[in-house]
Tab-separated table of C-alpha atoms in Angstrom:
chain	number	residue	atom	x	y	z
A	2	UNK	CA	40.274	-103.406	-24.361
A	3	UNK	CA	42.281	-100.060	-23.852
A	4	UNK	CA	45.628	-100.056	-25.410
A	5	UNK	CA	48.173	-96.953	-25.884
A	6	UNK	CA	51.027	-97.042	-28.142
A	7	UNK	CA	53.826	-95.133	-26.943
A	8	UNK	CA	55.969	-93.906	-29.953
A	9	UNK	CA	60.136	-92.448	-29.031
A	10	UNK	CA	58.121	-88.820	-28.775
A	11	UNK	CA	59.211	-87.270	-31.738
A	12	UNK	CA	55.813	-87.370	-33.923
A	13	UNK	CA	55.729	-85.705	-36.444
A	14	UNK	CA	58.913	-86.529	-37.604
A	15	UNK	CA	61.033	-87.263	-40.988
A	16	UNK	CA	62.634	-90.670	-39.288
A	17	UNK	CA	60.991	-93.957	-41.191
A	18	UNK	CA	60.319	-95.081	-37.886
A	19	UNK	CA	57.752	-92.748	-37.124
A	20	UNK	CA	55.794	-94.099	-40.620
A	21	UNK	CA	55.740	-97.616	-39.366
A	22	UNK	CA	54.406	-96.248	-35.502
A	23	UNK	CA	51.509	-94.513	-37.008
A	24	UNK	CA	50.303	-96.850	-39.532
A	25	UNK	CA	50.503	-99.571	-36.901
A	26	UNK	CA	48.839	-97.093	-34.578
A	27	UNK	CA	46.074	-96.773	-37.578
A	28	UNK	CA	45.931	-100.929	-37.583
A	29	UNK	CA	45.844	-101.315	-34.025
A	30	UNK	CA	43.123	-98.921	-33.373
A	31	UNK	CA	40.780	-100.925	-35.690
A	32	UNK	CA	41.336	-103.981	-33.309
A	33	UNK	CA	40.551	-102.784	-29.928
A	34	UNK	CA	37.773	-100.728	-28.290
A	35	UNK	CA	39.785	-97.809	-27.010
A	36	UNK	CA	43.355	-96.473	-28.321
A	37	UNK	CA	45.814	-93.530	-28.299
A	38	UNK	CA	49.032	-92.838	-29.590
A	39	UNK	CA	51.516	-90.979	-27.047
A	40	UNK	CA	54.108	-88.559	-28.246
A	41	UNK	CA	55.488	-85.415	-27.005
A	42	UNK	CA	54.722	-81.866	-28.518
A	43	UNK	CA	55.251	-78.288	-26.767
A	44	UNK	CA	52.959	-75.975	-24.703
A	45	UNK	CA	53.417	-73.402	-27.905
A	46	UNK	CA	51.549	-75.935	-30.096
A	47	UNK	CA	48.326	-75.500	-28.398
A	48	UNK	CA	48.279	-71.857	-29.821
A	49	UNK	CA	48.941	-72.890	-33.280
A	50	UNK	CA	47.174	-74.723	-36.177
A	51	UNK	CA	46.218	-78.487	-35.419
A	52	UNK	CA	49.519	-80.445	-37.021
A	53	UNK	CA	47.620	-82.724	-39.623
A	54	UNK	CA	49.284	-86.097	-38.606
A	55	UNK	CA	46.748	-87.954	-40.912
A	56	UNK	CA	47.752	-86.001	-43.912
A	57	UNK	CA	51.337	-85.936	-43.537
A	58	UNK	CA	51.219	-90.223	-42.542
A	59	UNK	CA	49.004	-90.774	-45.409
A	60	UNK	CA	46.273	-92.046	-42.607
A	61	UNK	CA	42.763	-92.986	-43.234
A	62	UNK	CA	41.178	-94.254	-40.559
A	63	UNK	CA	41.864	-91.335	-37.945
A	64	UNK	CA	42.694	-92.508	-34.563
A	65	UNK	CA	43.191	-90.900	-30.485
A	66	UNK	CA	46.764	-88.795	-30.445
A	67	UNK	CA	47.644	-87.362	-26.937
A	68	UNK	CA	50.315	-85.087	-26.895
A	69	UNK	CA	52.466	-84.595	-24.172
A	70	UNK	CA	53.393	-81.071	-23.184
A	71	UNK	CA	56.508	-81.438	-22.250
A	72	UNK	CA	59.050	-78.664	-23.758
A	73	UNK	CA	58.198	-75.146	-24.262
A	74	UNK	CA	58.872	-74.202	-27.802
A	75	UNK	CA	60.025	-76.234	-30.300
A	76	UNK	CA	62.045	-74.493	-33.446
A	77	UNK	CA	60.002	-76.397	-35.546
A	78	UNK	CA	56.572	-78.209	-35.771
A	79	UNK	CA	59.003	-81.648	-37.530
A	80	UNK	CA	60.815	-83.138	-34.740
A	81	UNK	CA	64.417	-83.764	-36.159
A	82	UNK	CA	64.971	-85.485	-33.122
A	83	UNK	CA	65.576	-89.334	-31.913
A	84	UNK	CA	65.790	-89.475	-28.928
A	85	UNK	CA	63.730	-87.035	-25.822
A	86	UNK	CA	64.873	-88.683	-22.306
A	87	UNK	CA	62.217	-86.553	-20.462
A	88	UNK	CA	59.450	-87.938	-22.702
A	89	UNK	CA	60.469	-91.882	-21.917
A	90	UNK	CA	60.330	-90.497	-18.138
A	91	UNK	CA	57.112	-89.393	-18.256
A	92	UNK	CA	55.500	-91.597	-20.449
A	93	UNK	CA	54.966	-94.498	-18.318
A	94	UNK	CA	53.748	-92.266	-15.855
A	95	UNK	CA	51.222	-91.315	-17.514
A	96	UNK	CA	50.230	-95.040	-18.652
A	97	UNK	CA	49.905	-95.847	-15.266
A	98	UNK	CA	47.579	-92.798	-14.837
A	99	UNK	CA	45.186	-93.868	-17.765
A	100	UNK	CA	45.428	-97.452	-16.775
A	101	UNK	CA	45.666	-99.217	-19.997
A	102	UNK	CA	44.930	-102.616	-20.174
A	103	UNK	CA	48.532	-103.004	-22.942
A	104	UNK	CA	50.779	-100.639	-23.377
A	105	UNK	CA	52.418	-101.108	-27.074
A	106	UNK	CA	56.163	-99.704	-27.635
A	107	UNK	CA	59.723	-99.846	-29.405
A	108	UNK	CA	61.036	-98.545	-26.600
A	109	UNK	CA	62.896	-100.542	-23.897
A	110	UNK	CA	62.978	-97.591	-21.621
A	111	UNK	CA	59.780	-97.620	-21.357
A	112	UNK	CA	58.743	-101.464	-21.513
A	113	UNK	CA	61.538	-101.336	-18.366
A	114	UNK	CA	59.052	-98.290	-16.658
A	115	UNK	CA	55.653	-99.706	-17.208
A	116	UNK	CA	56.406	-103.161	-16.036
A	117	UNK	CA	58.121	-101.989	-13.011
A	118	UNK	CA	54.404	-99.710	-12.442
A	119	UNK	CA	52.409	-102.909	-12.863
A	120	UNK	CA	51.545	-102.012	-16.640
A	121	UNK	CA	51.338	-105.087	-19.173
A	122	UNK	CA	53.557	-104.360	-22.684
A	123	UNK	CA	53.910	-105.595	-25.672
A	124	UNK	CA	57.682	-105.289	-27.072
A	125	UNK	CA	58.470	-104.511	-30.772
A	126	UNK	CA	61.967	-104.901	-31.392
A	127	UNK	CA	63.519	-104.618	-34.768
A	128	UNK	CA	67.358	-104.894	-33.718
A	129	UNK	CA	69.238	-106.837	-31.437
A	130	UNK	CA	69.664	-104.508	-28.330
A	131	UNK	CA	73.018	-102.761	-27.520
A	132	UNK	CA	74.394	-100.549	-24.774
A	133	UNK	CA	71.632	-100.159	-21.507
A	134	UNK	CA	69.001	-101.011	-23.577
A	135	UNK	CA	70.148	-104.629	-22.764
A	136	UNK	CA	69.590	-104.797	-19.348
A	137	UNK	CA	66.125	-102.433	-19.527
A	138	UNK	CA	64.656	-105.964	-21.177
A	139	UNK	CA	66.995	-108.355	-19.121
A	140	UNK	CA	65.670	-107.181	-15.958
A	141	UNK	CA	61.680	-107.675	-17.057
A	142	UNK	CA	62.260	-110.794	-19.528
A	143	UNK	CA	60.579	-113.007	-17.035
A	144	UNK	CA	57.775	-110.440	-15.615
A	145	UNK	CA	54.407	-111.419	-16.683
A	146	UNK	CA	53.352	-108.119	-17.613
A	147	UNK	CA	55.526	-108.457	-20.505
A	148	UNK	CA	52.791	-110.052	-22.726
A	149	UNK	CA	54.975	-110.509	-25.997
A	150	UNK	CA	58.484	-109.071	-27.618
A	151	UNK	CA	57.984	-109.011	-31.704
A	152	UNK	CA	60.645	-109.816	-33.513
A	153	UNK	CA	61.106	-108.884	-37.056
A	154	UNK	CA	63.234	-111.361	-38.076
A	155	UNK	CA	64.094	-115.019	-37.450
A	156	UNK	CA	67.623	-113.413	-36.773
A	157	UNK	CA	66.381	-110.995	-34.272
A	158	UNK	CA	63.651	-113.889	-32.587
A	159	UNK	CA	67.118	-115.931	-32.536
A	160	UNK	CA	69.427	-113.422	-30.647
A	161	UNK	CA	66.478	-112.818	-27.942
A	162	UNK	CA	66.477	-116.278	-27.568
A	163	UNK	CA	70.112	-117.592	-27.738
A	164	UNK	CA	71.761	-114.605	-26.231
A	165	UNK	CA	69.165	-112.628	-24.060
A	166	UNK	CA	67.386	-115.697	-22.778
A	167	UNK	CA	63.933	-115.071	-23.615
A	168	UNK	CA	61.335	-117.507	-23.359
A	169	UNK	CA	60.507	-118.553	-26.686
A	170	UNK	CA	57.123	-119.042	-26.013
A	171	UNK	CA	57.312	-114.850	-25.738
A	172	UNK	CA	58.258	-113.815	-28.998
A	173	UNK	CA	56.651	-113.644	-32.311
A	174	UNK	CA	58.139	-112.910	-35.572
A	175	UNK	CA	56.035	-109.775	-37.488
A	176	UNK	CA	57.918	-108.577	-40.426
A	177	UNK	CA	57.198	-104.901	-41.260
A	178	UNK	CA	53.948	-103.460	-43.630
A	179	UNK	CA	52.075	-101.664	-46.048
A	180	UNK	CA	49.080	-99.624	-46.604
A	181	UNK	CA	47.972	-101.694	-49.321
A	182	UNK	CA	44.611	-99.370	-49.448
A	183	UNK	CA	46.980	-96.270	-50.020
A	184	UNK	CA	48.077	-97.468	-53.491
A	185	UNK	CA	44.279	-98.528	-54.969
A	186	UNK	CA	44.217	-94.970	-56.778
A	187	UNK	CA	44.847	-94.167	-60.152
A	188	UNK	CA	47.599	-91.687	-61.249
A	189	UNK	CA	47.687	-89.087	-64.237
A	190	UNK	CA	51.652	-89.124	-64.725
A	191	UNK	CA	51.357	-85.897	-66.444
A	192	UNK	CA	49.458	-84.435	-63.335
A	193	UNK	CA	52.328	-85.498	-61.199
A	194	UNK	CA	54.943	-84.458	-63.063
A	195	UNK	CA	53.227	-80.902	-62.760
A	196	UNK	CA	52.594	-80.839	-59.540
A	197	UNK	CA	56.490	-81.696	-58.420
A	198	UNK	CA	57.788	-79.974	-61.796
A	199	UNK	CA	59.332	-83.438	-62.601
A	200	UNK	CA	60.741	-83.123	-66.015
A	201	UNK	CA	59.570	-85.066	-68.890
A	202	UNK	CA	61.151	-87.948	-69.969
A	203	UNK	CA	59.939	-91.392	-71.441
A	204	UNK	CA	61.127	-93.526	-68.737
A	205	UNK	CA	61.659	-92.541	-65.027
A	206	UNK	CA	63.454	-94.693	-62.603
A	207	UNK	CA	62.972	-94.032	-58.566
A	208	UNK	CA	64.939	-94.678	-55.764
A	209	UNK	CA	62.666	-94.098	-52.448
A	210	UNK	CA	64.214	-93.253	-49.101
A	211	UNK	CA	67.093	-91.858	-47.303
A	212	UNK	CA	70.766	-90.935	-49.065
A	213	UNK	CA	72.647	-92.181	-46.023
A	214	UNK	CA	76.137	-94.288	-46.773
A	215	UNK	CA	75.936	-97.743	-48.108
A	216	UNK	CA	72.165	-97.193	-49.841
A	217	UNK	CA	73.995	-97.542	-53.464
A	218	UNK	CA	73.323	-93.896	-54.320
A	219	UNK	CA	76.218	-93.581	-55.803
A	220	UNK	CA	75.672	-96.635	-58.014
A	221	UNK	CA	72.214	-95.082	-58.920
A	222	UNK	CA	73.672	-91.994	-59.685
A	223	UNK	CA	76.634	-94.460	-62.399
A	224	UNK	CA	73.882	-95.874	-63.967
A	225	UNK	CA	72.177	-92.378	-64.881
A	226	UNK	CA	75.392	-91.278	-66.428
A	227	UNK	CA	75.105	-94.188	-69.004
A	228	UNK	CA	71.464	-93.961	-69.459
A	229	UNK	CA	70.735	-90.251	-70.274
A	230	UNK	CA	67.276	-90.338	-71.906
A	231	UNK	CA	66.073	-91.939	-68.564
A	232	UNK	CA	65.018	-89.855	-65.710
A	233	UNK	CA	66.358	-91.193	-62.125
A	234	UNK	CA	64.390	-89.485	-59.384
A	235	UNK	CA	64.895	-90.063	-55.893
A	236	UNK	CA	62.613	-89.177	-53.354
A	237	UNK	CA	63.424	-88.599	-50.001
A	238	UNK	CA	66.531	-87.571	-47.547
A	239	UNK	CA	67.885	-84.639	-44.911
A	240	UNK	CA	68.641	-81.694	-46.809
A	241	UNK	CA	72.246	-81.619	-46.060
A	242	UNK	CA	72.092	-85.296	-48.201
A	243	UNK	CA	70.048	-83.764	-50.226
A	244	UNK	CA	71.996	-80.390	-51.133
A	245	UNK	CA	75.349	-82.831	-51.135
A	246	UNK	CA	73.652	-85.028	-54.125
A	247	UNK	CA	73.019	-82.199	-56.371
A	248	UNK	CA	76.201	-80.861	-56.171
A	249	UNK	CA	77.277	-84.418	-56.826
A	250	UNK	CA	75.100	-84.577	-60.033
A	251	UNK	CA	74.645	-80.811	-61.005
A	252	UNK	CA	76.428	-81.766	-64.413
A	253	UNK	CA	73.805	-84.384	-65.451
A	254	UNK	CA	70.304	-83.135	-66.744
A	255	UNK	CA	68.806	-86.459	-65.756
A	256	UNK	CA	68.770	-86.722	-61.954
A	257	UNK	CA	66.411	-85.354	-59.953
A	258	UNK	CA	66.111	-84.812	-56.181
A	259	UNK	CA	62.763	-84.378	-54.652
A	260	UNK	CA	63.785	-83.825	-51.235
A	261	UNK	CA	61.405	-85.348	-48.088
A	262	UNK	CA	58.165	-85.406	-49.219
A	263	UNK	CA	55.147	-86.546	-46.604
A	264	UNK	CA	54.454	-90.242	-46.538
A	265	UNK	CA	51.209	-89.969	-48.088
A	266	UNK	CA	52.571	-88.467	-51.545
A	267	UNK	CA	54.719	-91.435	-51.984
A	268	UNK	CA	52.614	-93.844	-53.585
A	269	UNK	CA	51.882	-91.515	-56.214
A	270	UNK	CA	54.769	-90.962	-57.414
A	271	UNK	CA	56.314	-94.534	-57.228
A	272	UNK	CA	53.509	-95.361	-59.453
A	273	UNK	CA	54.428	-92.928	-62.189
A	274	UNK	CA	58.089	-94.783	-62.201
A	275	UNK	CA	59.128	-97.708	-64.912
A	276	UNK	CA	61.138	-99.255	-62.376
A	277	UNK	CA	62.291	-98.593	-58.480
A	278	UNK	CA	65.434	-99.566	-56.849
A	279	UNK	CA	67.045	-100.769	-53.698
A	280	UNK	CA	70.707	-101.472	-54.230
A	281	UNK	CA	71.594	-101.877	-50.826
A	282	UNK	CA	75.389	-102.418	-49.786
A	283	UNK	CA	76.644	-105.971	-48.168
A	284	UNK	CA	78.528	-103.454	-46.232
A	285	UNK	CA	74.760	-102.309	-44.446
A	286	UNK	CA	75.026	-104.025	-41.183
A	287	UNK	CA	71.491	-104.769	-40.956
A	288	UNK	CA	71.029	-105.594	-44.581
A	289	UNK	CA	70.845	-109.340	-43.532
A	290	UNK	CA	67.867	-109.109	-41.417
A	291	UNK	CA	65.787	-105.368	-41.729
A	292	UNK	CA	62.792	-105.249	-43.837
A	293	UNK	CA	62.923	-102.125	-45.544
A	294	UNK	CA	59.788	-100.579	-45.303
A	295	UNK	CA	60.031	-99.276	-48.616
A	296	UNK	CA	60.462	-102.598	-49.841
A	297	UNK	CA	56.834	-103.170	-48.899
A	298	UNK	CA	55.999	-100.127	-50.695
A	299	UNK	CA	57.590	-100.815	-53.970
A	300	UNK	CA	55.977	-104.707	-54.173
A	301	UNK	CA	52.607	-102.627	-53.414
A	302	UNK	CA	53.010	-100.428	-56.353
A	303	UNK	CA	53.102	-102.596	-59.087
A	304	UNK	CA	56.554	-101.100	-60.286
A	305	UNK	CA	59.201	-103.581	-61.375
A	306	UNK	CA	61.566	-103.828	-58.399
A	307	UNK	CA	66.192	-104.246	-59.140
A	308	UNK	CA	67.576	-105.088	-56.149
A	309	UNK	CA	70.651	-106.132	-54.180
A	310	UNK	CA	70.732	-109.819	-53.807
A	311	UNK	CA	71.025	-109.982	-50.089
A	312	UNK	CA	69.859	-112.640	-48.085
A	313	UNK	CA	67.462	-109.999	-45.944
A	314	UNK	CA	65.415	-109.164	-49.102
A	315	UNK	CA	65.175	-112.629	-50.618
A	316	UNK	CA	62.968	-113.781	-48.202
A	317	UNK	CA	60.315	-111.227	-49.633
A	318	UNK	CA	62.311	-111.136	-53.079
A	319	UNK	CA	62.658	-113.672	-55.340
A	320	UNK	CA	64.739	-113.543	-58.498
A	321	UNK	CA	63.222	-113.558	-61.791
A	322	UNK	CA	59.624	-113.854	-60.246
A	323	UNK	CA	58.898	-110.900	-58.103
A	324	UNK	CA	62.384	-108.733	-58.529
A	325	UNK	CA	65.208	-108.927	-60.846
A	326	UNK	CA	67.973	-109.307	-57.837
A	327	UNK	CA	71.645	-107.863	-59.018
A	328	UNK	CA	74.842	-107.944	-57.269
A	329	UNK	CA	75.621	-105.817	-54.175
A	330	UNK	CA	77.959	-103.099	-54.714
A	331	UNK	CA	78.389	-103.333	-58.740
A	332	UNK	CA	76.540	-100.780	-60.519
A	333	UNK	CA	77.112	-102.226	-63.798
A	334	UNK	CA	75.363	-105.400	-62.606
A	335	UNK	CA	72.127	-102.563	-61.504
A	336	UNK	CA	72.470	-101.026	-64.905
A	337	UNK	CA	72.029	-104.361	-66.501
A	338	UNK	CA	69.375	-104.772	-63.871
A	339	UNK	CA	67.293	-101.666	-65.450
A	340	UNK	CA	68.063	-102.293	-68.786
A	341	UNK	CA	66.309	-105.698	-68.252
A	342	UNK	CA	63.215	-104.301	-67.235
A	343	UNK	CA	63.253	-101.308	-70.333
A	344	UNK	CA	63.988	-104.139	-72.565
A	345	UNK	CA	61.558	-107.042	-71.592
A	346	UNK	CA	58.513	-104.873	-70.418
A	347	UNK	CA	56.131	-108.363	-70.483
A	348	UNK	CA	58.406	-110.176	-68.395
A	349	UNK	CA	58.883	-107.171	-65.938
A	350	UNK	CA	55.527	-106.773	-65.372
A	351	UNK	CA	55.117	-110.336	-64.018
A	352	UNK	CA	57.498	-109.636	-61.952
A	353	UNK	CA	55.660	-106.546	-60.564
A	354	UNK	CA	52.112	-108.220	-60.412
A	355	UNK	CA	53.926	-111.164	-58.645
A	356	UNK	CA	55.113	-109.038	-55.900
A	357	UNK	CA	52.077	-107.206	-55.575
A	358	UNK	CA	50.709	-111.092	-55.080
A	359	UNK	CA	52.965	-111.790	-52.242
A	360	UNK	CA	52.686	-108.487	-50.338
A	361	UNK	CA	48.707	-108.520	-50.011
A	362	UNK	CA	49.475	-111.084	-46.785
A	363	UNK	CA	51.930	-108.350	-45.241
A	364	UNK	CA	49.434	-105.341	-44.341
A	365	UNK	CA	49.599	-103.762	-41.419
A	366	UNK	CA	46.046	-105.019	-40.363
A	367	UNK	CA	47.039	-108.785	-40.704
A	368	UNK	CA	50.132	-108.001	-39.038
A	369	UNK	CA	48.139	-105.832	-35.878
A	370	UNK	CA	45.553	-109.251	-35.825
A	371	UNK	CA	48.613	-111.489	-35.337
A	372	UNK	CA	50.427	-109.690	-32.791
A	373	UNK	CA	47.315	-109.138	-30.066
A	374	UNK	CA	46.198	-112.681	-30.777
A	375	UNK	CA	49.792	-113.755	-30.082
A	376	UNK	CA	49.603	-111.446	-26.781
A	377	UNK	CA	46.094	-112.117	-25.409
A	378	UNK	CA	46.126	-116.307	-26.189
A	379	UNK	CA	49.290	-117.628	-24.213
């Protein structure tokens, strides 16, 4: 079987969703007899260096990337980008060119495009669709050459359902991943700390991701101020975020900003933390259905995990056996969250090793098996 994933065109890329494309791309490869990944890149590139995607993803098993020449010169070899409407034009042309015998996406766009060329698809949707994007899968819900639509939540299988009108016999429900082989290494803390010039302290708590609004920073950053001889690092973020943070904190000596790092230096450094922390708002629109995939990655490090009690993390989360879960939007209820772990280091490592427990079924290879089987048997 030949199947191309077609990512939004903007690999490399700082977005998260460009992480979860290539280490599905990485699972999905493993499963079939012939694969590529599509993205975009400029003519320019093919006079530079090779771009290292494997490296920067944190890939092991390397895999087909075509690259589709389709701007001049970029201003940088990152795309900052989202969204490249000449890419999702040309894209399915070029599927239909190759002949593929599934064309994978997150793109309605271009699930619209190849099914309209005769091209079977498989669907991954992790939203309910807004705006044009709406009718793109409305008008092809019923074509047989859309094989599947993945869901990745009940909530999101529901609204496809209910409100779209999709056949349920179409969708599947595929929460998101990890690399579980990415985190079997051992870490010299001390090496680490060099390396990023971390300072030294006895305990370090990270927060892993983005700075955007309604990610708790702010509560992160309250709980530093009343635990100084702890180190709070967070990894991750735009530089404007970034460079607004520090300013923010410039007066405490115990908050550190790494900035973006490549995906395959994360699980490193989460595993030289005491605890890691995802205080997620109630005010997060999609806190009630997304799977963070740094969620994934902190139950695959074997880090004691506080967290917002929100009902789209205690499906993976449980309180008291694989996460101490605190209240949403009250950073004394977080501090008391960390102070728990410091305090009861026994009990906080069961709760690590019980989330490691429950994350070995959500790898990306289980998850790649489950979706083509899904596709291929109905």
């Amino acid at each position: 079987m030949k199947l191309i994933y077609v990512s939004f065109g903007n690999i490399p890329s700082k977005w998260a969703h460009t992480i979860q494309m290539m280490k599905m791309s990485e699972a999905l490869a493993q499963e079939v007899d012939k694969f590529e990944l599509v993205t975009m890149t400029d003519l320019k590139s093919f006079f530079r260096k090779d771009f290292d995607f494997y490296s920067w993803y944190g890939i092991k098993k390397k895999f087909k990337i075509t690259r589709l020449p389709l701007e001049w010169k970029k201003t940088s070899t990152i795309y900052e980008g989202w969204e490249y409407p000449k890419f999702n034009k040309i894209a399915p042309l070029y599927c239909k060119l190759v002949s593929p015998d599934i064309v994978y996406t997150r793109k309605p766009f271009i699930v619209n495009k190849c099914i309209r060329l005769g091209v079977n698809v498989i669907f991954e949707s992790h939203d309910p669709l807004i705006g044009d994007d709406i009718a793109h899968i409305d008008s092809v819900k019923n074509k047989k050459e859309l094989l599947c639509v993945v869901a990745l939540r009940d909530f999101v299988k529901n609204w496809y359902i209910d409100i779209l009108g999709l056949n349920k016999s179409k969708i599947i429900v595929a929460p998101n991943a990890v690399s579980l082989e990415n985190y079997n290494i051992n870490v010299s803390k001390n090496h680490i700390f060099e390396k990023y010039r971390i300072p030294v302290f006895q305990k370090v708590v990270i927060h892993c991701g983005h700075l955007y609004e309604n990610r708790g920073i702010d509560y992160v950053i309250e709980c530093a101020k009343n635990l100084k001889d702890v180190l709070f690092l967070f990894i991750g973020g735009w530089s404007e975020d970034v460079d607004k943070y520090r300013n923010k904190t410039k007066e405490l000596g115990n908050v550190l900003f790494t900035g973006f790092i490549p995906n395959s230096e994360v699980p490193s450094l989460l595993k030289t933390a005491d605890c890691v922390l995802m205080p997620y708002s109630k005010k997060l629109g999609v806190a009630e259905y997304a799977t963070p995939l740094k969620m994934f990655d902190y139950m695959a490090s074997k880090v004691p995990i506080v967290a917002s009690k929100l009902y789209g993390l205690q499906e993976f989360l449980k309180h008291d056996y694989s996460a101490i879960l605190v209240e949403p939007d009250d950073w004394r209820s977080l501090l008391d969250g960390v102070k728990f772990v410091f305090d009861n280091k026994i009990a906080a490592q069961n709760l690590a090793d019980n989330a490691y427990k429950e994350v070995e079924k959500y790898t990306y290879s289980n998850r790649a098996k489950r979706i083509l089987e899904f596709s291929l048997d109905r």
